[in-house]
């Protein structure tokens, strides 16, 4: 068994292990760092629920990005259990009458042999959403192949945007979509509500982790303007380039189950990238508006439904976003279990 796999010791209970998995789930990325999840712990399972109170009603009226965010949290749960030598048994949407119950995770009756995803456990804490300027270094071909295989393992597809006409189309459509969103007062108000320079706040995008907007970004593909108060803590020149490594994550279908799997795949790609020394930043404006999402799919000839446009590359470490406390998102039913 790999040295990265640590077997649960004989004194630990399954409930304690599942609680630890919930703690690691808190570190998952989420749209605007809304952390739109709730967890319910029983003696033999961990439930992952969406929290509709944290849905972005303007940006994400369908709840697609909310569920993708919860999928990222689900993947962290899987990794945590696998890292301790246990095979996670995942039931996705186990109760059709409870649509907010996205997944129930339990442990196989016996410890499993080495699980590949368990080796990603050490990267959960170091994974970041990086909005800094990336270098011009592209992702190594062998890493691209590895990432594409990981996407397939999660029942998704990773499209490498290679052709220059495709890169230029991505840039053009992204700028158009970004302009449409920024022209909407409701969008700007929602964005302001989820950005903050309050160091004591446990959710939202912190000002220290976003570029200051001065008009000098020089971006081929626009990074979302989170600097709603003029207090952005990162340098203003982000210079995203069409020559950098660009990828689109998609699924065959466009339903809640597909969105959940897209989230699991996204977090796996993020952790795999971190393992290989790469950072990731997202450009989702072009996918958030249905008109531009369909144009992107048509102009690039995508056979899947696109969910995430991402840039992978090298960048300096950035500040981490805050996280809510476990007691604020976890309902512990183990004490009342028979």
Short mmCIF file of C-alpha atoms in Angstrom, two decimals, residues 37-338:
data_model
loop_
_atom_site.label_atom_id
_atom_site.label_comp_id
_atom_site.label_asym_id
_atom_site.label_seq_id
_atom_site.Cartn_x
_atom_site.Cartn_y
_atom_site.Cartn_z
CA UNK A 37 -23.66 22.79 1.32
CA UNK A 38 -24.91 21.15 4.49
CA UNK A 39 -23.85 17.81 5.94
CA UNK A 40 -25.74 15.28 8.02
CA UNK A 41 -23.69 12.71 9.93
CA UNK A 42 -25.06 9.37 11.09
CA UNK A 43 -23.21 6.45 12.59
CA UNK A 44 -22.66 4.86 9.18
CA UNK A 45 -23.04 7.57 6.52
CA UNK A 46 -22.43 11.19 5.63
CA UNK A 47 -25.12 13.01 3.67
CA UNK A 48 -24.30 15.97 1.45
CA UNK A 49 -27.16 18.42 0.97
CA UNK A 50 -27.34 21.57 -1.10
CA UNK A 51 -28.23 24.77 0.74
CA UNK A 52 -30.64 26.76 -1.49
CA UNK A 53 -30.31 29.78 0.80
CA UNK A 54 -26.82 30.22 -0.63
CA UNK A 55 -27.78 29.95 -4.28
CA UNK A 56 -26.81 32.87 -6.52
CA UNK A 57 -30.23 33.76 -7.88
CA UNK A 58 -28.93 36.12 -10.57
CA UNK A 59 -25.77 34.33 -11.68
CA UNK A 60 -27.03 30.78 -11.20
CA UNK A 61 -30.85 30.64 -11.44
CA UNK A 62 -30.87 26.94 -12.37
CA UNK A 63 -28.64 25.93 -9.44
CA UNK A 64 -26.13 24.33 -11.80
CA UNK A 65 -23.10 25.99 -10.24
CA UNK A 66 -24.46 25.33 -6.76
CA UNK A 67 -24.55 21.60 -7.48
CA UNK A 68 -21.13 21.68 -9.17
CA UNK A 69 -19.77 23.26 -5.98
CA UNK A 70 -21.32 20.49 -3.89
CA UNK A 71 -19.78 17.95 -6.26
CA UNK A 72 -16.37 19.38 -5.40
CA UNK A 73 -17.14 18.83 -1.70
CA UNK A 74 -18.28 15.27 -2.45
CA UNK A 75 -14.99 14.50 -4.15
CA UNK A 76 -13.06 15.70 -1.09
CA UNK A 77 -15.11 13.28 1.01
CA UNK A 78 -14.22 10.44 -1.34
CA UNK A 79 -10.53 11.35 -1.24
CA UNK A 80 -10.44 11.54 2.56
CA UNK A 81 -11.96 8.10 2.97
CA UNK A 82 -9.77 6.57 0.27
CA UNK A 83 -6.65 8.07 1.86
CA UNK A 84 -7.44 6.09 4.99
CA UNK A 85 -7.79 2.86 3.08
CA UNK A 86 -11.57 2.72 2.82
CA UNK A 87 -13.64 2.46 -0.33
CA UNK A 88 -16.32 5.17 -0.30
CA UNK A 89 -19.74 3.89 -1.34
CA UNK A 90 -21.53 6.82 -2.99
CA UNK A 91 -25.27 7.02 -3.65
CA UNK A 92 -25.99 10.08 -5.78
CA UNK A 93 -29.49 11.55 -5.46
CA UNK A 94 -30.60 8.60 -3.31
CA UNK A 95 -34.08 9.99 -2.56
CA UNK A 96 -36.12 11.44 -5.47
CA UNK A 97 -38.40 13.18 -2.97
CA UNK A 98 -35.51 15.12 -1.43
CA UNK A 99 -33.77 16.93 -4.27
CA UNK A 100 -31.50 18.81 -1.90
CA UNK A 101 -30.00 15.47 -0.79
CA UNK A 102 -27.27 15.18 -3.40
CA UNK A 103 -25.30 12.23 -2.09
CA UNK A 104 -25.00 9.75 0.72
CA UNK A 105 -21.52 8.36 1.39
CA UNK A 106 -20.84 5.28 3.47
CA UNK A 107 -17.91 2.90 3.92
CA UNK A 108 -17.49 -0.52 2.41
CA UNK A 109 -17.64 -3.29 4.99
CA UNK A 110 -13.94 -4.04 4.67
CA UNK A 111 -10.93 -1.76 4.10
CA UNK A 112 -10.01 -1.61 0.42
CA UNK A 113 -6.73 -2.00 -1.34
CA UNK A 114 -5.00 1.21 -2.42
CA UNK A 115 -7.33 3.68 -4.09
CA UNK A 116 -5.66 6.07 -6.51
CA UNK A 117 -7.63 9.13 -5.47
CA UNK A 118 -6.47 8.70 -1.87
CA UNK A 119 -3.05 10.00 -2.82
CA UNK A 120 -4.64 13.40 -3.49
CA UNK A 121 -5.52 13.92 0.18
CA UNK A 122 -2.44 15.99 1.00
CA UNK A 123 -3.31 18.51 -1.73
CA UNK A 124 -6.79 19.39 -0.42
CA UNK A 125 -5.33 21.93 2.00
CA UNK A 126 -3.02 23.54 -0.58
CA UNK A 127 -5.44 23.74 -3.53
CA UNK A 128 -6.27 27.34 -4.45
CA UNK A 129 -8.33 29.42 -6.83
CA UNK A 130 -5.57 31.56 -8.32
CA UNK A 131 -6.42 34.89 -9.97
CA UNK A 132 -2.82 36.10 -10.23
CA UNK A 133 -0.89 36.56 -13.45
CA UNK A 134 0.21 33.19 -14.88
CA UNK A 135 3.55 32.57 -16.55
CA UNK A 136 3.73 31.68 -20.23
CA UNK A 137 4.68 28.09 -19.39
CA UNK A 138 2.11 25.64 -20.74
CA UNK A 139 1.09 22.34 -19.18
CA UNK A 140 3.32 19.37 -20.02
CA UNK A 141 1.75 16.91 -22.52
CA UNK A 142 1.96 13.97 -20.11
CA UNK A 143 0.07 15.96 -17.47
CA UNK A 144 -2.61 16.91 -20.01
CA UNK A 145 -3.07 13.22 -20.84
CA UNK A 146 -3.33 12.41 -17.15
CA UNK A 147 -5.95 15.11 -16.58
CA UNK A 148 -8.02 13.91 -19.52
CA UNK A 149 -7.97 10.37 -18.15
CA UNK A 150 -9.07 11.62 -14.74
CA UNK A 151 -11.99 13.48 -16.31
CA UNK A 152 -13.13 10.30 -18.06
CA UNK A 153 -12.85 8.38 -14.78
CA UNK A 154 -15.36 10.84 -13.33
CA UNK A 155 -17.74 10.36 -16.30
CA UNK A 156 -16.92 13.74 -17.81
CA UNK A 157 -14.77 15.00 -20.69
CA UNK A 158 -11.95 17.55 -20.72
CA UNK A 159 -11.58 19.44 -23.98
CA UNK A 160 -8.17 20.99 -24.64
CA UNK A 161 -8.62 24.30 -26.48
CA UNK A 162 -5.69 24.05 -28.89
CA UNK A 163 -6.62 25.46 -32.30
CA UNK A 164 -6.00 29.20 -32.53
CA UNK A 165 -9.43 29.89 -34.03
CA UNK A 166 -10.94 28.14 -31.02
CA UNK A 167 -8.77 30.14 -28.61
CA UNK A 168 -9.80 33.39 -30.26
CA UNK A 169 -13.45 32.37 -30.18
CA UNK A 170 -13.18 31.63 -26.45
CA UNK A 171 -11.64 35.07 -25.86
CA UNK A 172 -14.21 36.92 -27.96
CA UNK A 173 -17.24 35.18 -26.47
CA UNK A 174 -15.86 35.57 -22.94
CA UNK A 175 -15.46 39.31 -23.36
CA UNK A 176 -18.98 39.61 -24.76
CA UNK A 177 -20.50 37.57 -21.94
CA UNK A 178 -18.53 39.46 -19.31
CA UNK A 179 -19.78 42.78 -20.69
CA UNK A 180 -23.41 41.62 -20.65
CA UNK A 181 -23.13 40.45 -17.03
CA UNK A 182 -21.44 43.63 -15.83
CA UNK A 183 -24.16 45.74 -17.45
CA UNK A 184 -26.76 44.08 -15.20
CA UNK A 185 -27.21 46.01 -11.92
CA UNK A 186 -28.62 42.90 -10.21
CA UNK A 187 -25.50 40.93 -11.14
CA UNK A 188 -23.23 43.66 -9.74
CA UNK A 189 -25.28 43.84 -6.54
CA UNK A 190 -25.05 40.09 -6.05
CA UNK A 191 -21.32 40.20 -6.70
CA UNK A 192 -20.88 42.95 -4.10
CA UNK A 193 -22.81 40.87 -1.59
CA UNK A 194 -20.37 38.00 -1.99
CA UNK A 195 -17.10 39.96 -1.94
CA UNK A 196 -15.67 41.46 1.20
CA UNK A 197 -12.69 43.10 2.83
CA UNK A 198 -13.89 41.86 6.24
CA UNK A 199 -11.16 39.52 7.50
CA UNK A 200 -13.59 37.99 10.02
CA UNK A 201 -16.07 36.83 7.40
CA UNK A 202 -16.11 33.06 6.79
CA UNK A 203 -17.53 33.01 3.27
CA UNK A 204 -17.45 35.04 0.07
CA UNK A 205 -14.46 36.13 -1.97
CA UNK A 206 -11.90 38.09 0.10
CA UNK A 207 -10.51 41.30 -1.36
CA UNK A 208 -6.94 40.14 -0.69
CA UNK A 209 -7.43 37.28 -3.18
CA UNK A 210 -8.61 39.34 -6.18
CA UNK A 211 -6.79 41.70 -8.56
CA UNK A 212 -7.29 45.42 -8.13
CA UNK A 213 -9.15 46.73 -11.17
CA UNK A 214 -7.44 49.76 -12.74
CA UNK A 215 -8.10 49.15 -16.43
CA UNK A 216 -4.61 47.71 -16.90
CA UNK A 217 -5.41 43.99 -16.69
CA UNK A 218 -4.48 43.40 -20.36
CA UNK A 219 -6.51 40.19 -20.43
CA UNK A 220 -7.28 38.23 -23.58
CA UNK A 221 -9.90 36.40 -21.50
CA UNK A 222 -11.46 38.51 -18.74
CA UNK A 223 -11.03 37.53 -15.13
CA UNK A 224 -14.23 38.31 -13.26
CA UNK A 225 -14.17 41.76 -11.68
CA UNK A 226 -14.48 40.97 -7.98
CA UNK A 227 -12.95 44.31 -7.01
CA UNK A 228 -16.33 45.80 -6.21
CA UNK A 229 -14.98 48.20 -3.57
CA UNK A 230 -11.63 49.13 -5.08
CA UNK A 231 -9.74 47.20 -2.42
CA UNK A 232 -8.37 44.27 -4.47
CA UNK A 233 -5.15 43.01 -2.94
CA UNK A 234 -3.51 41.45 -6.01
CA UNK A 235 -1.62 43.29 -8.78
CA UNK A 236 -3.91 44.69 -11.51
CA UNK A 237 -1.99 43.28 -14.50
CA UNK A 238 -3.28 39.71 -14.81
CA UNK A 239 -2.64 39.33 -18.57
CA UNK A 240 -4.59 36.15 -19.23
CA UNK A 241 -3.53 34.96 -22.67
CA UNK A 242 -5.03 32.87 -25.45
CA UNK A 243 -1.62 31.19 -25.63
CA UNK A 244 -1.93 29.72 -22.15
CA UNK A 245 -3.30 26.23 -21.47
CA UNK A 246 -7.09 26.42 -21.73
CA UNK A 247 -9.54 23.60 -21.09
CA UNK A 248 -13.30 23.10 -21.02
CA UNK A 249 -14.92 20.53 -18.72
CA UNK A 250 -18.17 19.06 -20.00
CA UNK A 251 -20.65 16.25 -19.64
CA UNK A 252 -22.83 14.34 -22.07
CA UNK A 253 -26.06 15.41 -20.39
CA UNK A 254 -27.16 18.63 -18.74
CA UNK A 255 -29.04 17.59 -15.62
CA UNK A 256 -28.39 17.69 -11.85
CA UNK A 257 -26.60 14.34 -11.83
CA UNK A 258 -24.29 15.54 -14.61
CA UNK A 259 -23.66 18.78 -12.71
CA UNK A 260 -22.71 16.82 -9.59
CA UNK A 261 -20.30 14.63 -11.56
CA UNK A 262 -18.84 17.75 -13.17
CA UNK A 263 -18.09 19.09 -9.70
CA UNK A 264 -16.40 15.85 -8.66
CA UNK A 265 -14.32 15.95 -11.84
CA UNK A 266 -13.42 19.61 -11.36
CA UNK A 267 -12.05 19.03 -7.87
CA UNK A 268 -10.14 15.97 -9.03
CA UNK A 269 -8.54 18.00 -11.83
CA UNK A 270 -7.73 20.78 -9.35
CA UNK A 271 -6.00 18.38 -6.96
CA UNK A 272 -4.18 16.58 -9.77
CA UNK A 273 -2.96 19.94 -11.08
CA UNK A 274 -1.75 20.88 -7.57
CA UNK A 275 0.08 17.57 -7.32
CA UNK A 276 1.94 18.46 -10.52
CA UNK A 277 2.76 21.99 -9.40
CA UNK A 278 0.12 23.83 -11.44
CA UNK A 279 -2.49 26.41 -10.51
CA UNK A 280 -6.01 26.77 -11.91
CA UNK A 281 -8.22 29.78 -12.51
CA UNK A 282 -11.75 29.71 -13.88
CA UNK A 283 -13.44 31.79 -16.57
CA UNK A 284 -17.10 30.85 -16.34
CA UNK A 285 -18.83 34.01 -17.58
CA UNK A 286 -19.16 32.59 -21.11
CA UNK A 287 -20.92 29.50 -19.71
CA UNK A 288 -23.21 31.29 -17.25
CA UNK A 289 -25.41 32.91 -19.92
CA UNK A 290 -27.33 30.34 -22.04
CA UNK A 291 -26.91 32.27 -25.29
CA UNK A 292 -23.12 32.43 -25.01
CA UNK A 293 -22.87 28.90 -23.67
CA UNK A 294 -24.57 27.59 -26.78
CA UNK A 295 -22.45 29.77 -29.05
CA UNK A 296 -19.31 28.42 -27.36
CA UNK A 297 -20.51 24.88 -27.90
CA UNK A 298 -21.30 25.56 -31.56
CA UNK A 299 -18.18 27.51 -32.50
CA UNK A 300 -15.84 24.97 -30.88
CA UNK A 301 -17.80 21.96 -32.13
CA UNK A 302 -18.17 20.55 -28.63
CA UNK A 303 -20.04 17.27 -28.33
CA UNK A 304 -20.57 17.79 -24.59
CA UNK A 305 -22.40 20.35 -22.49
CA UNK A 306 -19.74 22.80 -21.22
CA UNK A 307 -19.64 23.62 -17.52
CA UNK A 308 -16.23 25.11 -16.75
CA UNK A 309 -13.66 27.05 -18.79
CA UNK A 310 -10.35 26.88 -16.97
CA UNK A 311 -6.76 27.99 -17.32
CA UNK A 312 -4.02 25.73 -15.96
CA UNK A 313 -0.46 26.92 -15.52
CA UNK A 314 2.16 28.33 -13.18
CA UNK A 315 1.45 31.27 -10.88
CA UNK A 316 2.62 32.60 -7.50
CA UNK A 317 0.74 31.40 -4.43
CA UNK A 318 -2.24 33.55 -3.52
CA UNK A 319 -4.20 34.17 -0.32
CA UNK A 320 -6.65 31.51 0.77
CA UNK A 321 -10.38 32.08 1.13
CA UNK A 322 -12.02 31.70 4.51
CA UNK A 323 -14.21 28.73 5.40
CA UNK A 324 -17.23 28.30 7.61
CA UNK A 325 -16.91 26.28 10.80
CA UNK A 326 -17.90 22.63 10.79
CA UNK A 327 -20.50 23.18 13.52
CA UNK A 328 -22.23 25.69 11.28
CA UNK A 329 -22.81 23.23 8.44
CA UNK A 330 -22.93 19.80 10.10
CA UNK A 331 -25.91 18.15 11.77
CA UNK A 332 -24.57 15.34 13.95
CA UNK A 333 -27.16 12.60 14.45
CA UNK A 334 -24.73 10.06 15.85
CA UNK A 335 -25.59 10.95 19.44
CA UNK A 336 -29.25 10.15 18.88
CA UNK A 337 -28.68 6.98 16.85
CA UNK A 338 -30.07 3.76 18.29
#
